[in-house]
mmCIF file of C-alpha atoms in Angstrom:
data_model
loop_
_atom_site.group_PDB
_atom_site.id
_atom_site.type_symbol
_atom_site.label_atom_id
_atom_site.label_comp_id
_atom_site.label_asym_id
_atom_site.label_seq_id
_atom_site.Cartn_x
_atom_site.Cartn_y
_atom_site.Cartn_z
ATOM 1 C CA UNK T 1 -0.754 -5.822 5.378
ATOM 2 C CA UNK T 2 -3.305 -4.101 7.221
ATOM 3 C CA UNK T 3 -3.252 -0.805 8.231
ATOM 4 C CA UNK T 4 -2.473 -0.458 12.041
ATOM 5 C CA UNK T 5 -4.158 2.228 13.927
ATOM 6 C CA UNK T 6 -2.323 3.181 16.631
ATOM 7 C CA UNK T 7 -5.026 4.620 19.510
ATOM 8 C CA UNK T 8 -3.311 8.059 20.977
ATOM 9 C CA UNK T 9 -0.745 9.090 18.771
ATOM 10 C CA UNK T 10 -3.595 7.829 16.454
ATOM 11 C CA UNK T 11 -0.162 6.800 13.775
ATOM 12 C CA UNK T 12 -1.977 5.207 10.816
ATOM 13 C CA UNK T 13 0.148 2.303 9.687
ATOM 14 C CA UNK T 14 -0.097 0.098 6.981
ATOM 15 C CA UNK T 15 1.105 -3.301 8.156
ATOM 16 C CA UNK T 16 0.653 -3.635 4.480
ATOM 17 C CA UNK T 17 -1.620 -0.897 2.822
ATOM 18 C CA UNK T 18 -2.957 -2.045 -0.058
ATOM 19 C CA UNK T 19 -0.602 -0.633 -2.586
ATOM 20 C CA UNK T 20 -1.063 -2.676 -5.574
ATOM 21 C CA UNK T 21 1.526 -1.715 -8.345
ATOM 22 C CA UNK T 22 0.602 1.017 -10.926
ATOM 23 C CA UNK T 23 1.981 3.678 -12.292
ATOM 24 C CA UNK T 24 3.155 6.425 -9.715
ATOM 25 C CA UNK T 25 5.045 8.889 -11.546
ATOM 26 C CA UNK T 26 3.518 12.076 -11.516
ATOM 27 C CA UNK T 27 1.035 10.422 -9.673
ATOM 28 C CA UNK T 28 -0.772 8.890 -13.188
ATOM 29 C CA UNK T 29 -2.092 5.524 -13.206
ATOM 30 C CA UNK T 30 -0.417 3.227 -16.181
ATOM 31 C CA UNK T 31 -1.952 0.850 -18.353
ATOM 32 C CA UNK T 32 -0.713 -2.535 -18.538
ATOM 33 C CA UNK T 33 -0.586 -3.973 -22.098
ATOM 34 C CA UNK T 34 -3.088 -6.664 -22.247
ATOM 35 C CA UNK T 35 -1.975 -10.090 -23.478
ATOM 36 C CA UNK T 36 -2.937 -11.487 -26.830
ATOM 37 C CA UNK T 37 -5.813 -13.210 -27.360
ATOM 38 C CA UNK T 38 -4.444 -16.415 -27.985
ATOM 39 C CA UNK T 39 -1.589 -15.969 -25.217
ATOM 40 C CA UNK T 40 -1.618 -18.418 -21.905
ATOM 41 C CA UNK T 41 -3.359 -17.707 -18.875
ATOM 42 C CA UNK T 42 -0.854 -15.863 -16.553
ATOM 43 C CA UNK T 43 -0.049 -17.953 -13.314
ATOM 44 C CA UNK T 44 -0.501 -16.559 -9.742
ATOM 45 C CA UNK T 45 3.090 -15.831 -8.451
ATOM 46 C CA UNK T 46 4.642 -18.718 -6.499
ATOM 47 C CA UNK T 47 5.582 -18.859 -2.166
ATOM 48 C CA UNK T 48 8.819 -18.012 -3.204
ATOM 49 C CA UNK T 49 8.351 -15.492 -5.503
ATOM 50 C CA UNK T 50 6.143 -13.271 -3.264
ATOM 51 C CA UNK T 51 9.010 -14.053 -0.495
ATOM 52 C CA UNK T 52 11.468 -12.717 -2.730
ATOM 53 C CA UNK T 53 9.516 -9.367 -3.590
ATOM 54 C CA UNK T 54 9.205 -8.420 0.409
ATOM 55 C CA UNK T 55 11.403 -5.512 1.129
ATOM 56 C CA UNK T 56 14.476 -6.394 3.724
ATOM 57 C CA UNK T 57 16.305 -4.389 6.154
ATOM 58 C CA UNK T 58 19.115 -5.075 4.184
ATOM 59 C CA UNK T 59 17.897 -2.953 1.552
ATOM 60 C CA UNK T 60 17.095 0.216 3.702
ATOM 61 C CA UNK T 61 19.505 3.037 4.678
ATOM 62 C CA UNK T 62 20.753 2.882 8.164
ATOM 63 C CA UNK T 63 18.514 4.034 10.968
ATOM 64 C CA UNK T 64 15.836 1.904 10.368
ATOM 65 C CA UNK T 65 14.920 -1.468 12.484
ATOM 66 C CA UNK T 66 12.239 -4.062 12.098
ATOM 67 C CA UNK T 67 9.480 -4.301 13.728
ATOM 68 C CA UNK T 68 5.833 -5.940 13.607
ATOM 69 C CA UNK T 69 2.236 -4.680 13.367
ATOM 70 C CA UNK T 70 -0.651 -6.148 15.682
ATOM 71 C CA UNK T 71 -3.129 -7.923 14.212
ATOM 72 C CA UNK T 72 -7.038 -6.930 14.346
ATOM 73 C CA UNK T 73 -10.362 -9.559 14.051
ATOM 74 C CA UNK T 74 -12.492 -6.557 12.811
ATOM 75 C CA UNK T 75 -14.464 -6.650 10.068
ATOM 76 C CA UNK T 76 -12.969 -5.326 6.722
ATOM 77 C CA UNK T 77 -13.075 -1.091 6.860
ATOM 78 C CA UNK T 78 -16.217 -0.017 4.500
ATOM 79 C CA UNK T 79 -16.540 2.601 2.299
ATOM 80 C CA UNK T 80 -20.036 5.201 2.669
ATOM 81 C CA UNK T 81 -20.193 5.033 -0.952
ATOM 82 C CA UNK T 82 -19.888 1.744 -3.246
ATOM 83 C CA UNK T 83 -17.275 3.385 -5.673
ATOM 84 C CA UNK T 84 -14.909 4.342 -2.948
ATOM 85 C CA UNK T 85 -14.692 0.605 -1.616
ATOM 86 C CA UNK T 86 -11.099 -0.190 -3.356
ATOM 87 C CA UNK T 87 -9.564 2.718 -1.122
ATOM 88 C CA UNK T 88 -11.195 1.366 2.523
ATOM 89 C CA UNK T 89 -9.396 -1.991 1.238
ATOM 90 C CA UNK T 90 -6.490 -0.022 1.835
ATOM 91 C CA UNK T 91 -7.188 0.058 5.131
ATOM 92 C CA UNK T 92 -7.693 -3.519 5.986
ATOM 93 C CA UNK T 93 -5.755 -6.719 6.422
ATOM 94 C CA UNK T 94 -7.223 -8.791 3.443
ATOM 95 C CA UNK T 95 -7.208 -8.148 -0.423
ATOM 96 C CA UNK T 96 -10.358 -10.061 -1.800
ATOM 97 C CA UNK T 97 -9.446 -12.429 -4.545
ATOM 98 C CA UNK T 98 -5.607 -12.340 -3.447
ATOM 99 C CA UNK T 99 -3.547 -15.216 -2.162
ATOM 100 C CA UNK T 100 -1.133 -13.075 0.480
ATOM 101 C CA UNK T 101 2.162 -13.607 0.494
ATOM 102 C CA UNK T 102 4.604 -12.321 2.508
ATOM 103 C CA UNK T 103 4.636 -8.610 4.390
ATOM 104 C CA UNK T 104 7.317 -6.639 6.236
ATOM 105 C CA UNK T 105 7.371 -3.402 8.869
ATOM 106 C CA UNK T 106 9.867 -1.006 9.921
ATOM 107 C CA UNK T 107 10.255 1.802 12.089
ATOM 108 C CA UNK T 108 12.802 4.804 12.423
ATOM 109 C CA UNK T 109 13.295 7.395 14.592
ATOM 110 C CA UNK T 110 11.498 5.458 17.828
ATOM 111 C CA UNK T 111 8.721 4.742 15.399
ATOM 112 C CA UNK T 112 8.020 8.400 14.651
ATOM 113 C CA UNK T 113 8.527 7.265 10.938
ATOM 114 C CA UNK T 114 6.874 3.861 9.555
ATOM 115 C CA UNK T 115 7.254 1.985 6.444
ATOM 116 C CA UNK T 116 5.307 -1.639 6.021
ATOM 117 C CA UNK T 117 4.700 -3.683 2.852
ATOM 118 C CA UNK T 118 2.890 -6.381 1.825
ATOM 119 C CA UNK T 119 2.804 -8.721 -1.319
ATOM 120 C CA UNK T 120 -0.164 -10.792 -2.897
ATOM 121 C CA UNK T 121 -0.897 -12.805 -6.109
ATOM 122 C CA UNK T 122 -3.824 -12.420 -8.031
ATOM 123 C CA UNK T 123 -4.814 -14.937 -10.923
ATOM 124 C CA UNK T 124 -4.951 -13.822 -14.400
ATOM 125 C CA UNK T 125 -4.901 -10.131 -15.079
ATOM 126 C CA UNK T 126 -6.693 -9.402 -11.421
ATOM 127 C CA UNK T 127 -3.418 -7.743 -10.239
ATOM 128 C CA UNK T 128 -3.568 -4.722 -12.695
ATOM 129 C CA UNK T 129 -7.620 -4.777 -12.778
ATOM 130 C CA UNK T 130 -7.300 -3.884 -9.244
ATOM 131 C CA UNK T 131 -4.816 -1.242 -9.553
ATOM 132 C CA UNK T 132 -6.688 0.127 -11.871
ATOM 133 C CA UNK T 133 -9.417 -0.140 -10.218
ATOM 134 C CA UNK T 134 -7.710 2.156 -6.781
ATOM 135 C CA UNK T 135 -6.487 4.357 -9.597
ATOM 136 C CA UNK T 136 -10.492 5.163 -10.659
ATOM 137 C CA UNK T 137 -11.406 5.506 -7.030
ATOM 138 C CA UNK T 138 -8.692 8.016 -6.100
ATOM 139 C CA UNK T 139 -10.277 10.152 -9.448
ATOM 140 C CA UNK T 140 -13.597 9.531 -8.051
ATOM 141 C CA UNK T 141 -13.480 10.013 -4.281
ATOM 142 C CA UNK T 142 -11.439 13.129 -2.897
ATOM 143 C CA UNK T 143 -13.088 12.574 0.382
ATOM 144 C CA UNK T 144 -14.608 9.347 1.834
ATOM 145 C CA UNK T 145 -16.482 8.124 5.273
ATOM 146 C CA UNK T 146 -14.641 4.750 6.005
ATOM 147 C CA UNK T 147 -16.022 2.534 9.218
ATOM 148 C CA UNK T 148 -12.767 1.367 10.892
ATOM 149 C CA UNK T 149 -13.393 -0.885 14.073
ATOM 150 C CA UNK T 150 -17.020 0.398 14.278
ATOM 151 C CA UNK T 151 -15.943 3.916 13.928
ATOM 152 C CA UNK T 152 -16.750 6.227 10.900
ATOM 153 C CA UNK T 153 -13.921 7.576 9.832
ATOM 154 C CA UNK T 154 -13.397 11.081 7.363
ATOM 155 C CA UNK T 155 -11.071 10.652 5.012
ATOM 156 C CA UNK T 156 -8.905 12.845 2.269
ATOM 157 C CA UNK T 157 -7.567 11.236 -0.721
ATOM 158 C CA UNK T 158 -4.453 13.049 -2.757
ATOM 159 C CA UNK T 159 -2.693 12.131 -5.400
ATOM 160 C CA UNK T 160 1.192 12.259 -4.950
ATOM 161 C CA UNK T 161 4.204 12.513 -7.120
ATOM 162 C CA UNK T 162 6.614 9.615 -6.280
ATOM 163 C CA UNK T 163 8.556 7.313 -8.557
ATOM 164 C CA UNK T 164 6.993 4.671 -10.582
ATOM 165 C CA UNK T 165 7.607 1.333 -10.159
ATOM 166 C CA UNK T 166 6.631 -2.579 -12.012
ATOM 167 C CA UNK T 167 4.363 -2.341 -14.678
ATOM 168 C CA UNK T 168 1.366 0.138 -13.227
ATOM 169 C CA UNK T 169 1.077 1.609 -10.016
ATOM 170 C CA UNK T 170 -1.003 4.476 -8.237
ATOM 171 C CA UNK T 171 0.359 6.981 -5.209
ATOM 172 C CA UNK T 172 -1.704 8.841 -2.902
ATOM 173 C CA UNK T 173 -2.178 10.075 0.074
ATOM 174 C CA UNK T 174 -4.890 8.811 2.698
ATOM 175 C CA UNK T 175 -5.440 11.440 5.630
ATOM 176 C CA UNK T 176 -7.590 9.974 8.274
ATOM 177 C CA UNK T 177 -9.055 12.300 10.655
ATOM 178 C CA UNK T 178 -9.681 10.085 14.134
ATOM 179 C CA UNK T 179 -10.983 13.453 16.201
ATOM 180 C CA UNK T 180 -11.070 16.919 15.743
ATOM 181 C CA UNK T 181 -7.691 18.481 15.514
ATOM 182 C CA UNK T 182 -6.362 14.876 15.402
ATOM 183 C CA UNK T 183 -5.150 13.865 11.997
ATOM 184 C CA UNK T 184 -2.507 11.187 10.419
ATOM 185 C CA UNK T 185 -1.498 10.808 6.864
ATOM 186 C CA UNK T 186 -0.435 7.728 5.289
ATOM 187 C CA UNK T 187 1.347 8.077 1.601
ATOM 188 C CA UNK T 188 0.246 4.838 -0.153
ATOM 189 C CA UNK T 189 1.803 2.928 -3.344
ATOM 190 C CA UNK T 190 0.407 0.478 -5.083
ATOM 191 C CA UNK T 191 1.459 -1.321 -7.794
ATOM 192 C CA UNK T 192 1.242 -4.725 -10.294
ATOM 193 C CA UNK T 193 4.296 -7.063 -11.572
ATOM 194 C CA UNK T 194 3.051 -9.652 -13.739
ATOM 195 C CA UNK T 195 0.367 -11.635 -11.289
ATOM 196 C CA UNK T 196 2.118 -10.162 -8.661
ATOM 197 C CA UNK T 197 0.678 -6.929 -6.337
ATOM 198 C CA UNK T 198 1.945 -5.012 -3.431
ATOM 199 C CA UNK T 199 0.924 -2.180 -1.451
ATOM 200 C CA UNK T 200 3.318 0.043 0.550
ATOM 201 C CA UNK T 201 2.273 2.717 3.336
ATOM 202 C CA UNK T 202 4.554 5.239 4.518
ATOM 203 C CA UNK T 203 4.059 6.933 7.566
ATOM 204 C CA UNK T 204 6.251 9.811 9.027
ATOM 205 C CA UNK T 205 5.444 11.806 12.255
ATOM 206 C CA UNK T 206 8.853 13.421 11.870
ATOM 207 C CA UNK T 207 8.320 16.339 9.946
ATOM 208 C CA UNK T 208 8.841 17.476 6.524
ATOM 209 C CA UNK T 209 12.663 16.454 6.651
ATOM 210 C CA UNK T 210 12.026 13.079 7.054
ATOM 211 C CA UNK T 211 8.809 13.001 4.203
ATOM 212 C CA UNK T 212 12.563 13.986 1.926
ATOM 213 C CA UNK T 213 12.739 10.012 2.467
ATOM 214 C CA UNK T 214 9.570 9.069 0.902
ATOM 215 C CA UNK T 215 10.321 8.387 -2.803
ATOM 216 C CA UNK T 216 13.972 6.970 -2.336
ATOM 217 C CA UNK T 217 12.015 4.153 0.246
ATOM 218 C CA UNK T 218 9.369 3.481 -2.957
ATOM 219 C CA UNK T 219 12.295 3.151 -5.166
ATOM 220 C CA UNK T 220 13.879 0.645 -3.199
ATOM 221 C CA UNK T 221 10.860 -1.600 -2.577
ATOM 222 C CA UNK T 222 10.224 -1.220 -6.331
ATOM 223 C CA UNK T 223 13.348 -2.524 -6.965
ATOM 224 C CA UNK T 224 12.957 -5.785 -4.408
ATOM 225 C CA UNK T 225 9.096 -6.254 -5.815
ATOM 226 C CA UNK T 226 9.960 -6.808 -8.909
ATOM 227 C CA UNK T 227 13.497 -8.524 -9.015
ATOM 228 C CA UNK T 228 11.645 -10.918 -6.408
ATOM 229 C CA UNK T 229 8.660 -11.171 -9.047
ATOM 230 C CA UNK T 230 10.731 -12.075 -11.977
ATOM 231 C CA UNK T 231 13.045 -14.273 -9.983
#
């Protein structure tokens, strides 16, 4: 899941944006209820699992097709300042301390409108520590210098108002400018299950109409993230 960006049209994509699960409703952060003392260890999501929580055409309206997102050997996107780090992870390919699972992209509209997901495992509670964690940045950091492929990069961080989904999740909005005049926005979810964490990037080029789309297509991964979680 890393976050394409596409030279030219300069259309941020997420081939999996960091969106670890947290609350999103009203764009608040939830707060997972932590185990009891005494209470196992909970085990990192299984191949299968993380398989099962990756969105499928099958479960998007019509209009929409498949499609892939190129790969980069850059280093990881850094953060100007230490306490804005969790939010340049959005923009990379990795999640530290996550096994990845699997990840998905699709396009609509000739690829004027972009949706990607990706799915990783954490051990013990480090699913909702990091969602937390994105959920203290996003407080923290309303603007951020992020070095993308050697570049510094300004970017605006929003909250947004989408539906929650799992346990905890976080929305916002990440708008990169690449040049004067030259923006793109990418609406990020991310959000915890259990061990399990996925991040979601929406990107739309199509206007306002199409944005209309944005909280049905978080809905509908929510649902496949989790059911695939639980099994």
């Amino acid at each position: 899941m890393s976050v394409r960006v596409r030279r030219g049209a300069a259309a941020l994509l997420a081939a999996s944006v960091l969106c670890l699960t947290a609350a999103c409703g009203g764009g608040g952060g939830g707060e997972e209820e932590k185990p009891a003392a005494d209470a196992p260890a909970a085990e990192p999501l299984t191949a299968e699992q993380m398989a099962a929580a990756v969105l499928v055409l099958e479960d998007l309206p019509s209009g929409w097709a498949e499609t892939s997102a190129p790969t980069s050997e850059e280093p990881p996107p850094r953060a100007a300042e230490p306490e804005c780090q969790p939010l340049a992870d959005m923009l990379g390919s990795k999640v530290g301390g996550a096994e990845a699972g699997g990840n998905a992209d699709f396009q609509q509209d000739g690829g004027r409108t972009e949706l990607t997901q990706q799915v990783f495992t954490f051990p013990g509670s480090g699913a909702a520590d990091r969602v937390a964690a994105i959920g203290e940045a996003v407080e923290a950091c309303p603007t951020v210098n992020v070095t993308v492929e050697g570049n510094e990069v300004p970017v605006k961080i929003a909250r947004t108002d989408v539906p929650k989904i799992g346990q905890t999740s976080q929305s916002f909005a990440m708008t990169l400018a690449f040049a004067p005049g030259v923006e793109v926005t990418a609406d990020l979810v991310v959000a915890q299950e259990g061990t399990g964490f996925t991040r979601v990037a929406f990107v739309n080029d199509g206007g306002a109409e199409a944005r209309k789309t944005h909280a049905d297509l978080v809905t509908r991964v929510g649902d496949r993230f989790v059911e695939g979680v639980r099994g």
